[in-house]
Amino acid sequence: ELKKILEDAVSKVNAAATLDDVTAATTNGKNAIWIQLDSEAEAKKAAEEAAQKEAEEAQKAAEEAAQKEAEEAKKAAEEAAQKLAAAKTTAIGELKALVGEEASAELKIILEDAVSKVNAAATLDDVTAAATNGKNAIQTQLDAEAEAKKAAEEAQKAAEEAQKAADDVKDLIDDIGTVSYTDECKEAIDKARTAYNELSDAATSLVSSDYVQKLSDAAAEHAELEAEEKIKRCTKNGSRETFYQF
């Protein structure tokens, strides 16, 4: 634009026929040039201001976006931390509930280890894995303790049954009382001896040697009385030979 204005002004100056025309053409040319310069300066200034404004707005938008992203990231991190903490609390509660209040020393150690691993978990998946492993370990120990308890109860029951059986035999031995040559006495001795012979090894060991000797003595005494009775019967027959044959 300036070149065109200059070219037009020069053309008019060259075409001037008088000094006044030269002065007028020059003045008009200068004015046109200054007007164009001012216009271009204004346009440049406006462009620079627009560019500055656009840059500032872009910078502001970028800062706001970055701030928003940071706030959202912070919020997401806080929510994740809350979920992780809640998951740990739930997992630890489930582990403690599985163990119960009256836990053995071994269970308490397993629980403590499981809780420690849950608390150390960095992600929800880690919490789940630690809780699952802890539950499995606790359940294994619970099963082992249940088996041990069952075995102990069965052993106790067997011991009580053995004791009862031994006591019954001792009562039968006591029931023999004074040995006499009667069917009742023989029946009592045989009953006690049969019961003693049928005892298990555990029950047999609970019958003291005194009772065993008492039964043996009663049986021997009854056998002696029986032999004496037979001798008496032989004597009544009036023949010693009959006694010897017997």
PDB file of N, CA, C and O in Angstrom, residues 168-233:
ATOM      1  N   ASP A 168     -15.849-101.789  86.177  1.00  0.00           N
ATOM      2  CA  ASP A 168     -16.894-102.828  86.180  1.00  0.00           C
ATOM      3  C   ASP A 168     -16.307-104.178  86.564  1.00  0.00           C
ATOM      4  O   ASP A 168     -16.928-104.952  87.326  1.00  0.00           O
ATOM      5  N   VAL A 169     -15.124-104.470  86.024  1.00  0.00           N
ATOM      6  CA  VAL A 169     -14.474-105.747  86.355  1.00  0.00           C
ATOM      7  C   VAL A 169     -14.114-105.785  87.835  1.00  0.00           C
ATOM      8  O   VAL A 169     -14.305-106.802  88.523  1.00  0.00           O
ATOM      9  N   LYS A 170     -13.608-104.672  88.351  1.00  0.00           N
ATOM     10  CA  LYS A 170     -13.255-104.637  89.776  1.00  0.00           C
ATOM     11  C   LYS A 170     -14.504-104.818  90.641  1.00  0.00           C
ATOM     12  O   LYS A 170     -14.446-105.477  91.690  1.00  0.00           O
ATOM     13  N   ASP A 171     -15.625-104.224  90.177  1.00  0.00           N
ATOM     14  CA  ASP A 171     -16.876-104.407  90.920  1.00  0.00           C
ATOM     15  C   ASP A 171     -17.293-105.881  90.908  1.00  0.00           C
ATOM     16  O   ASP A 171     -17.764-106.412  91.932  1.00  0.00           O
ATOM     17  N   LEU A 172     -17.118-106.533  89.742  1.00  0.00           N
ATOM     18  CA  LEU A 172     -17.462-107.960  89.648  1.00  0.00           C
ATOM     19  C   LEU A 172     -16.580-108.797  90.573  1.00  0.00           C
ATOM     20  O   LEU A 172     -17.052-109.772  91.193  1.00  0.00           O
ATOM     21  N   ILE A 173     -15.305-108.401  90.660  1.00  0.00           N
ATOM     22  CA  ILE A 173     -14.394-109.133  91.549  1.00  0.00           C
ATOM     23  C   ILE A 173     -14.804-108.928  93.006  1.00  0.00           C
ATOM     24  O   ILE A 173     -14.816-109.877  93.818  1.00  0.00           O
ATOM     25  N   ASP A 174     -15.171-107.660  93.316  1.00  0.00           N
ATOM     26  CA  ASP A 174     -15.613-107.378  94.684  1.00  0.00           C
ATOM     27  C   ASP A 174     -16.905-108.125  95.010  1.00  0.00           C
ATOM     28  O   ASP A 174     -17.143-108.504  96.168  1.00  0.00           O
ATOM     29  N   ASP A 175     -17.759-108.288  93.973  1.00  0.00           N
ATOM     30  CA  ASP A 175     -19.045-108.959  94.196  1.00  0.00           C
ATOM     31  C   ASP A 175     -18.886-110.446  94.540  1.00  0.00           C
ATOM     32  O   ASP A 175     -19.839-111.074  95.028  1.00  0.00           O
ATOM     33  N   ILE A 176     -17.707-111.006  94.259  1.00  0.00           N
ATOM     34  CA  ILE A 176     -17.495-112.437  94.582  1.00  0.00           C
ATOM     35  C   ILE A 176     -17.651-112.674  96.076  1.00  0.00           C
ATOM     36  O   ILE A 176     -18.261-113.652  96.530  1.00  0.00           O
ATOM     37  N   GLY A 177     -17.114-111.684  96.829  1.00  0.00           N
ATOM     38  CA  GLY A 177     -17.242-111.792  98.283  1.00  0.00           C
ATOM     39  C   GLY A 177     -16.494-112.988  98.846  1.00  0.00           C
ATOM     40  O   GLY A 177     -15.454-113.404  98.315  1.00  0.00           O
ATOM     41  N   THR A 178     -17.080-113.560  99.903  1.00  0.00           N
ATOM     42  CA  THR A 178     -16.465-114.735 100.527  1.00  0.00           C
ATOM     43  C   THR A 178     -16.678-115.942  99.622  1.00  0.00           C
ATOM     44  O   THR A 178     -17.792-116.232  99.179  1.00  0.00           O
ATOM     45  N   VAL A 179     -15.590-116.647  99.339  1.00  0.00           N
ATOM     46  CA  VAL A 179     -15.666-117.791  98.419  1.00  0.00           C
ATOM     47  C   VAL A 179     -16.328-118.966  99.134  1.00  0.00           C
ATOM     48  O   VAL A 179     -15.982-119.312 100.268  1.00  0.00           O
ATOM     49  N   SER A 180     -17.295-119.533  98.417  1.00  0.00           N
ATOM     50  CA  SER A 180     -17.980-120.727  98.946  1.00  0.00           C
ATOM     51  C   SER A 180     -18.241-121.675  97.794  1.00  0.00           C
ATOM     52  O   SER A 180     -18.235-121.277  96.615  1.00  0.00           O
ATOM     53  N   TYR A 181     -18.477-122.909  98.148  1.00  0.00           N
ATOM     54  CA  TYR A 181     -18.726-123.899  97.094  1.00  0.00           C
ATOM     55  C   TYR A 181     -20.215-123.878  96.759  1.00  0.00           C
ATOM     56  O   TYR A 181     -20.988-124.731  97.190  1.00  0.00           O
ATOM     57  N   THR A 182     -20.572-122.841  95.985  1.00  0.00           N
ATOM     58  CA  THR A 182     -21.965-122.700  95.548  1.00  0.00           C
ATOM     59  C   THR A 182     -21.960-122.323  94.066  1.00  0.00           C
ATOM     60  O   THR A 182     -20.968-121.808  93.529  1.00  0.00           O
ATOM     61  N   ASP A 183     -23.095-122.601  93.442  1.00  0.00           N
ATOM     62  CA  ASP A 183     -23.216-122.245  92.018  1.00  0.00           C
ATOM     63  C   ASP A 183     -23.142-120.736  91.840  1.00  0.00           C
ATOM     64  O   ASP A 183     -22.567-120.236  90.862  1.00  0.00           O
ATOM     65  N   GLU A 184     -23.710-120.006  92.781  1.00  0.00           N
ATOM     66  CA  GLU A 184     -23.690-118.553  92.689  1.00  0.00           C
ATOM     67  C   GLU A 184     -22.275-118.016  92.749  1.00  0.00           C
ATOM     68  O   GLU A 184     -21.894-117.092  92.001  1.00  0.00           O
ATOM     69  N   CYS A 185     -21.471-118.572  93.643  1.00  0.00           N
ATOM     70  CA  CYS A 185     -20.093-118.119  93.792  1.00  0.00           C
ATOM     71  C   CYS A 185     -19.291-118.451  92.532  1.00  0.00           C
ATOM     72  O   CYS A 185     -18.528-117.630  92.030  1.00  0.00           O
ATOM     73  N   LYS A 186     -19.487-119.679  92.014  1.00  0.00           N
ATOM     74  CA  LYS A 186     -18.766-120.075  90.796  1.00  0.00           C
ATOM     75  C   LYS A 186     -19.166-119.185  89.620  1.00  0.00           C
ATOM     76  O   LYS A 186     -18.335-118.757  88.814  1.00  0.00           O
ATOM     77  N   GLU A 187     -20.458-118.887  89.557  1.00  0.00           N
ATOM     78  CA  GLU A 187     -20.952-118.025  88.475  1.00  0.00           C
ATOM     79  C   GLU A 187     -20.338-116.629  88.570  1.00  0.00           C
ATOM     80  O   GLU A 187     -19.956-116.034  87.554  1.00  0.00           O
ATOM     81  N   ALA A 188     -20.221-116.127  89.819  1.00  0.00           N
ATOM     82  CA  ALA A 188     -19.637-114.802  90.028  1.00  0.00           C
ATOM     83  C   ALA A 188     -18.164-114.781  89.622  1.00  0.00           C
ATOM     84  O   ALA A 188     -17.678-113.835  88.996  1.00  0.00           O
ATOM     85  N   ILE A 189     -17.448-115.861  89.983  1.00  0.00           N
ATOM     86  CA  ILE A 189     -16.020-115.951  89.628  1.00  0.00           C
ATOM     87  C   ILE A 189     -15.853-116.031  88.108  1.00  0.00           C
ATOM     88  O   ILE A 189     -15.028-115.337  87.518  1.00  0.00           O
ATOM     89  N   ASP A 190     -16.658-116.897  87.481  1.00  0.00           N
ATOM     90  CA  ASP A 190     -16.562-117.056  86.020  1.00  0.00           C
ATOM     91  C   ASP A 190     -16.913-115.755  85.293  1.00  0.00           C
ATOM     92  O   ASP A 190     -16.283-115.383  84.297  1.00  0.00           O
ATOM     93  N   LYS A 191     -17.911-115.079  85.811  1.00  0.00           N
ATOM     94  CA  LYS A 191     -18.331-113.817  85.188  1.00  0.00           C
ATOM     95  C   LYS A 191     -17.219-112.768  85.283  1.00  0.00           C
ATOM     96  O   LYS A 191     -16.919-112.062  84.302  1.00  0.00           O
ATOM     97  N   ALA A 192     -16.603-112.689  86.455  1.00  0.00           N
ATOM     98  CA  ALA A 192     -15.516-111.725  86.651  1.00  0.00           C
ATOM     99  C   ALA A 192     -14.321-112.086  85.781  1.00  0.00           C
ATOM    100  O   ALA A 192     -13.696-111.213  85.158  1.00  0.00           O
ATOM    101  N   ARG A 193     -13.980-113.396  85.714  1.00  0.00           N
ATOM    102  CA  ARG A 193     -12.828-113.825  84.926  1.00  0.00           C
ATOM    103  C   ARG A 193     -13.053-113.579  83.426  1.00  0.00           C
ATOM    104  O   ARG A 193     -12.169-113.117  82.719  1.00  0.00           O
ATOM    105  N   THR A 194     -14.272-113.885  82.970  1.00  0.00           N
ATOM    106  CA  THR A 194     -14.588-113.656  81.553  1.00  0.00           C
ATOM    107  C   THR A 194     -14.508-112.165  81.201  1.00  0.00           C
ATOM    108  O   THR A 194     -13.941-111.787  80.179  1.00  0.00           O
ATOM    109  N   ALA A 195     -15.056-111.348  82.077  1.00  0.00           N
ATOM    110  CA  ALA A 195     -15.029-109.903  81.844  1.00  0.00           C
ATOM    111  C   ALA A 195     -13.596-109.380  81.832  1.00  0.00           C
ATOM    112  O   ALA A 195     -13.235-108.530  81.003  1.00  0.00           O
ATOM    113  N   TYR A 196     -12.772-109.894  82.728  1.00  0.00           N
ATOM    114  CA  TYR A 196     -11.371-109.473  82.784  1.00  0.00           C
ATOM    115  C   TYR A 196     -10.637-109.876  81.512  1.00  0.00           C
ATOM    116  O   TYR A 196      -9.875-109.091  80.940  1.00  0.00           O
ATOM    117  N   ASN A 197     -10.869-111.111  81.065  1.00  0.00           N
ATOM    118  CA  ASN A 197     -10.187-111.609  79.857  1.00  0.00           C
ATOM    119  C   ASN A 197     -10.604-110.843  78.597  1.00  0.00           C
ATOM    120  O   ASN A 197      -9.859-110.789  77.617  1.00  0.00           O
ATOM    121  N   GLU A 198     -11.803-110.262  78.618  1.00  0.00           N
ATOM    122  CA  GLU A 198     -12.301-109.542  77.447  1.00  0.00           C
ATOM    123  C   GLU A 198     -11.895-108.069  77.432  1.00  0.00           C
ATOM    124  O   GLU A 198     -12.195-107.357  76.480  1.00  0.00           O
ATOM    125  N   LEU A 199     -11.209-107.635  78.494  1.00  0.00           N
ATOM    126  CA  LEU A 199     -10.784-106.234  78.546  1.00  0.00           C
ATOM    127  C   LEU A 199      -9.746-105.929  77.464  1.00  0.00           C
ATOM    128  O   LEU A 199      -8.950-106.781  77.081  1.00  0.00           O
ATOM    129  N   SER A 200      -9.769-104.699  77.005  1.00  0.00           N
ATOM    130  CA  SER A 200      -8.725-104.235  76.078  1.00  0.00           C
ATOM    131  C   SER A 200      -7.430-104.078  76.860  1.00  0.00           C
ATOM    132  O   SER A 200      -7.423-104.097  78.098  1.00  0.00           O
ATOM    133  N   ASP A 201      -6.332-103.925  76.128  1.00  0.00           N
ATOM    134  CA  ASP A 201      -5.044-103.752  76.794  1.00  0.00           C
ATOM    135  C   ASP A 201      -5.055-102.525  77.703  1.00  0.00           C
ATOM    136  O   ASP A 201      -4.505-102.551  78.808  1.00  0.00           O
ATOM    137  N   ALA A 202      -5.699-101.447  77.184  1.00  0.00           N
ATOM    138  CA  ALA A 202      -5.742-100.209  77.979  1.00  0.00           C
ATOM    139  C   ALA A 202      -6.528-100.421  79.264  1.00  0.00           C
ATOM    140  O   ALA A 202      -6.130 -99.966  80.336  1.00  0.00           O
ATOM    141  N   ALA A 203      -7.669-101.108  79.161  1.00  0.00           N
ATOM    142  CA  ALA A 203      -8.494-101.346  80.346  1.00  0.00           C
ATOM    143  C   ALA A 203      -7.818-102.322  81.294  1.00  0.00           C
ATOM    144  O   ALA A 203      -7.881-102.165  82.525  1.00  0.00           O
ATOM    145  N   THR A 204      -7.159-103.339  80.737  1.00  0.00           N
ATOM    146  CA  THR A 204      -6.459-104.330  81.565  1.00  0.00           C
ATOM    147  C   THR A 204      -5.413-103.661  82.443  1.00  0.00           C
ATOM    148  O   THR A 204      -5.227-104.026  83.606  1.00  0.00           O
ATOM    149  N   SER A 205      -4.715-102.660  81.852  1.00  0.00           N
ATOM    150  CA  SER A 205      -3.660-101.977  82.607  1.00  0.00           C
ATOM    151  C   SER A 205      -4.219-101.176  83.779  1.00  0.00           C
ATOM    152  O   SER A 205      -3.477-100.790  84.686  1.00  0.00           O
ATOM    153  N   LEU A 206      -5.540-100.910  83.760  1.00  0.00           N
ATOM    154  CA  LEU A 206      -6.167-100.124  84.823  1.00  0.00           C
ATOM    155  C   LEU A 206      -6.662-100.995  85.980  1.00  0.00           C
ATOM    156  O   LEU A 206      -7.122-100.458  86.987  1.00  0.00           O
ATOM    157  N   VAL A 207      -6.602-102.291  85.798  1.00  0.00           N
ATOM    158  CA  VAL A 207      -6.975-103.221  86.892  1.00  0.00           C
ATOM    159  C   VAL A 207      -5.705-103.537  87.660  1.00  0.00           C
ATOM    160  O   VAL A 207      -4.779-104.137  87.112  1.00  0.00           O
ATOM    161  N   SER A 208      -5.658-103.126  88.897  1.00  0.00           N
ATOM    162  CA  SER A 208      -4.433-103.306  89.680  1.00  0.00           C
ATOM    163  C   SER A 208      -4.127-104.776  89.901  1.00  0.00           C
ATOM    164  O   SER A 208      -4.998-105.660  89.812  1.00  0.00           O
ATOM    165  N   SER A 209      -2.866-105.043  90.211  1.00  0.00           N
ATOM    166  CA  SER A 209      -2.418-106.424  90.458  1.00  0.00           C
ATOM    167  C   SER A 209      -3.127-107.019  91.670  1.00  0.00           C
ATOM    168  O   SER A 209      -3.330-108.234  91.742  1.00  0.00           O
ATOM    169  N   ASP A 210      -3.522-106.151  92.606  1.00  0.00           N
ATOM    170  CA  ASP A 210      -4.233-106.651  93.791  1.00  0.00           C
ATOM    171  C   ASP A 210      -5.554-107.292  93.391  1.00  0.00           C
ATOM    172  O   ASP A 210      -5.933-108.343  93.924  1.00  0.00           O
ATOM    173  N   TYR A 211      -6.270-106.619  92.441  1.00  0.00           N
ATOM    174  CA  TYR A 211      -7.544-107.178  91.989  1.00  0.00           C
ATOM    175  C   TYR A 211      -7.333-108.455  91.191  1.00  0.00           C
ATOM    176  O   TYR A 211      -8.112-109.414  91.297  1.00  0.00           O
ATOM    177  N   VAL A 212      -6.307-108.451  90.371  1.00  0.00           N
ATOM    178  CA  VAL A 212      -6.012-109.657  89.582  1.00  0.00           C
ATOM    179  C   VAL A 212      -5.703-110.824  90.521  1.00  0.00           C
ATOM    180  O   VAL A 212      -6.175-111.946  90.322  1.00  0.00           O
ATOM    181  N   GLN A 213      -4.916-110.523  91.537  1.00  0.00           N
ATOM    182  CA  GLN A 213      -4.572-111.567  92.508  1.00  0.00           C
ATOM    183  C   GLN A 213      -5.809-112.018  93.281  1.00  0.00           C
ATOM    184  O   GLN A 213      -5.980-113.211  93.580  1.00  0.00           O
ATOM    185  N   LYS A 214      -6.667-111.060  93.612  1.00  0.00           N
ATOM    186  CA  LYS A 214      -7.899-111.385  94.336  1.00  0.00           C
ATOM    187  C   LYS A 214      -8.776-112.341  93.529  1.00  0.00           C
ATOM    188  O   LYS A 214      -9.325-113.308  94.065  1.00  0.00           O
ATOM    189  N   LEU A 215      -8.890-112.079  92.202  1.00  0.00           N
ATOM    190  CA  LEU A 215      -9.669-112.954  91.333  1.00  0.00           C
ATOM    191  C   LEU A 215      -9.028-114.332  91.240  1.00  0.00           C
ATOM    192  O   LEU A 215      -9.718-115.369  91.315  1.00  0.00           O
ATOM    193  N   SER A 216      -7.690-114.322  91.102  1.00  0.00           N
ATOM    194  CA  SER A 216      -6.971-115.594  90.997  1.00  0.00           C
ATOM    195  C   SER A 216      -7.114-116.417  92.271  1.00  0.00           C
ATOM    196  O   SER A 216      -7.339-117.638  92.230  1.00  0.00           O
ATOM    197  N   ASP A 217      -7.020-115.735  93.393  1.00  0.00           N
ATOM    198  CA  ASP A 217      -7.149-116.437  94.685  1.00  0.00           C
ATOM    199  C   ASP A 217      -8.554-116.997  94.858  1.00  0.00           C
ATOM    200  O   ASP A 217      -8.732-118.127  95.367  1.00  0.00           O
ATOM    201  N   ALA A 218      -9.556-116.214  94.432  1.00  0.00           N
ATOM    202  CA  ALA A 218     -10.937-116.686  94.564  1.00  0.00           C
ATOM    203  C   ALA A 218     -11.162-117.918  93.708  1.00  0.00           C
ATOM    204  O   ALA A 218     -11.808-118.893  94.134  1.00  0.00           O
ATOM    205  N   ALA A 219     -10.613-117.870  92.475  1.00  0.00           N
ATOM    206  CA  ALA A 219     -10.771-119.021  91.580  1.00  0.00           C
ATOM    207  C   ALA A 219     -10.065-120.242  92.154  1.00  0.00           C
ATOM    208  O   ALA A 219     -10.598-121.374  92.116  1.00  0.00           O
ATOM    209  N   ALA A 220      -8.851-120.024  92.712  1.00  0.00           N
ATOM    210  CA  ALA A 220      -8.088-121.132  93.281  1.00  0.00           C
ATOM    211  C   ALA A 220      -8.790-121.698  94.518  1.00  0.00           C
ATOM    212  O   ALA A 220      -8.868-122.932  94.716  1.00  0.00           O
ATOM    213  N   GLU A 221      -9.319-120.790  95.341  1.00  0.00           N
ATOM    214  CA  GLU A 221     -10.003-121.233  96.557  1.00  0.00           C
ATOM    215  C   GLU A 221     -11.268-122.023  96.216  1.00  0.00           C
ATOM    216  O   GLU A 221     -11.565-123.054  96.838  1.00  0.00           O
ATOM    217  N   HIS A 222     -11.988-121.540  95.184  1.00  0.00           N
ATOM    218  CA  HIS A 222     -13.198-122.254  94.779  1.00  0.00           C
ATOM    219  C   HIS A 222     -12.851-123.625  94.220  1.00  0.00           C
ATOM    220  O   HIS A 222     -13.546-124.620  94.491  1.00  0.00           O
ATOM    221  N   ALA A 223     -11.746-123.683  93.458  1.00  0.00           N
ATOM    222  CA  ALA A 223     -11.317-124.974  92.901  1.00  0.00           C
ATOM    223  C   ALA A 223     -10.944-125.934  94.031  1.00  0.00           C
ATOM    224  O   ALA A 223     -11.228-127.138  93.962  1.00  0.00           O
ATOM    225  N   GLU A 224     -10.306-125.386  95.080  1.00  0.00           N
ATOM    226  CA  GLU A 224      -9.922-126.221  96.226  1.00  0.00           C
ATOM    227  C   GLU A 224     -11.157-126.742  96.959  1.00  0.00           C
ATOM    228  O   GLU A 224     -11.228-127.920  97.336  1.00  0.00           O
ATOM    229  N   LEU A 225     -12.154-125.856  97.121  1.00  0.00           N
ATOM    230  CA  LEU A 225     -13.388-126.275  97.781  1.00  0.00           C
ATOM    231  C   LEU A 225     -14.104-127.337  96.954  1.00  0.00           C
ATOM    232  O   LEU A 225     -14.690-128.294  97.495  1.00  0.00           O
ATOM    233  N   GLU A 226     -14.040-127.156  95.643  1.00  0.00           N
ATOM    234  CA  GLU A 226     -14.679-128.137  94.759  1.00  0.00           C
ATOM    235  C   GLU A 226     -13.987-129.496  94.883  1.00  0.00           C
ATOM    236  O   GLU A 226     -14.637-130.561  94.930  1.00  0.00           O
ATOM    237  N   ALA A 227     -12.657-129.451  94.963  1.00  0.00           N
ATOM    238  CA  ALA A 227     -11.901-130.709  95.099  1.00  0.00           C
ATOM    239  C   ALA A 227     -12.217-131.382  96.427  1.00  0.00           C
ATOM    240  O   ALA A 227     -12.387-132.620  96.489  1.00  0.00           O
ATOM    241  N   GLU A 228     -12.316-130.590  97.478  1.00  0.00           N
ATOM    242  CA  GLU A 228     -12.639-131.149  98.789  1.00  0.00           C
ATOM    243  C   GLU A 228     -14.028-131.785  98.784  1.00  0.00           C
ATOM    244  O   GLU A 228     -14.255-132.843  99.387  1.00  0.00           O
ATOM    245  N   GLU A 229     -14.941-131.106  98.087  1.00  0.00           N
ATOM    246  CA  GLU A 229     -16.302-131.627  98.013  1.00  0.00           C
ATOM    247  C   GLU A 229     -16.322-132.978  97.302  1.00  0.00           C
ATOM    248  O   GLU A 229     -17.030-133.902  97.705  1.00  0.00           O
ATOM    249  N   LYS A 230     -15.530-133.089  96.250  1.00  0.00           N
ATOM    250  CA  LYS A 230     -15.474-134.354  95.509  1.00  0.00           C
ATOM    251  C   LYS A 230     -14.855-135.458  96.356  1.00  0.00           C
ATOM    252  O   LYS A 230     -15.258-136.622  96.272  1.00  0.00           O
ATOM    253  N   ILE A 231     -13.864-135.060  97.177  1.00  0.00           N
ATOM    254  CA  ILE A 231     -13.243-136.051  98.066  1.00  0.00           C
ATOM    255  C   ILE A 231     -14.269-136.558  99.077  1.00  0.00           C
ATOM    256  O   ILE A 231     -14.358-137.756  99.373  1.00  0.00           O
ATOM    257  N   LYS A 232     -15.057-135.606  99.555  1.00  0.00           N
ATOM    258  CA  LYS A 232     -16.088-135.991 100.523  1.00  0.00           C
ATOM    259  C   LYS A 232     -17.071-136.966  99.899  1.00  0.00           C
ATOM    260  O   LYS A 232     -17.501-137.930 100.521  1.00  0.00           O
ATOM    261  N   ARG A 233     -17.424-136.727  98.683  1.00  0.00           N
ATOM    262  CA  ARG A 233     -18.375-137.597  97.992  1.00  0.00           C
ATOM    263  C   ARG A 233     -17.773-138.992  97.811  1.00  0.00           C
ATOM    264  O   ARG A 233     -18.452-140.011  97.951  1.00  0.00           O
TER     265      ARG A 233
END
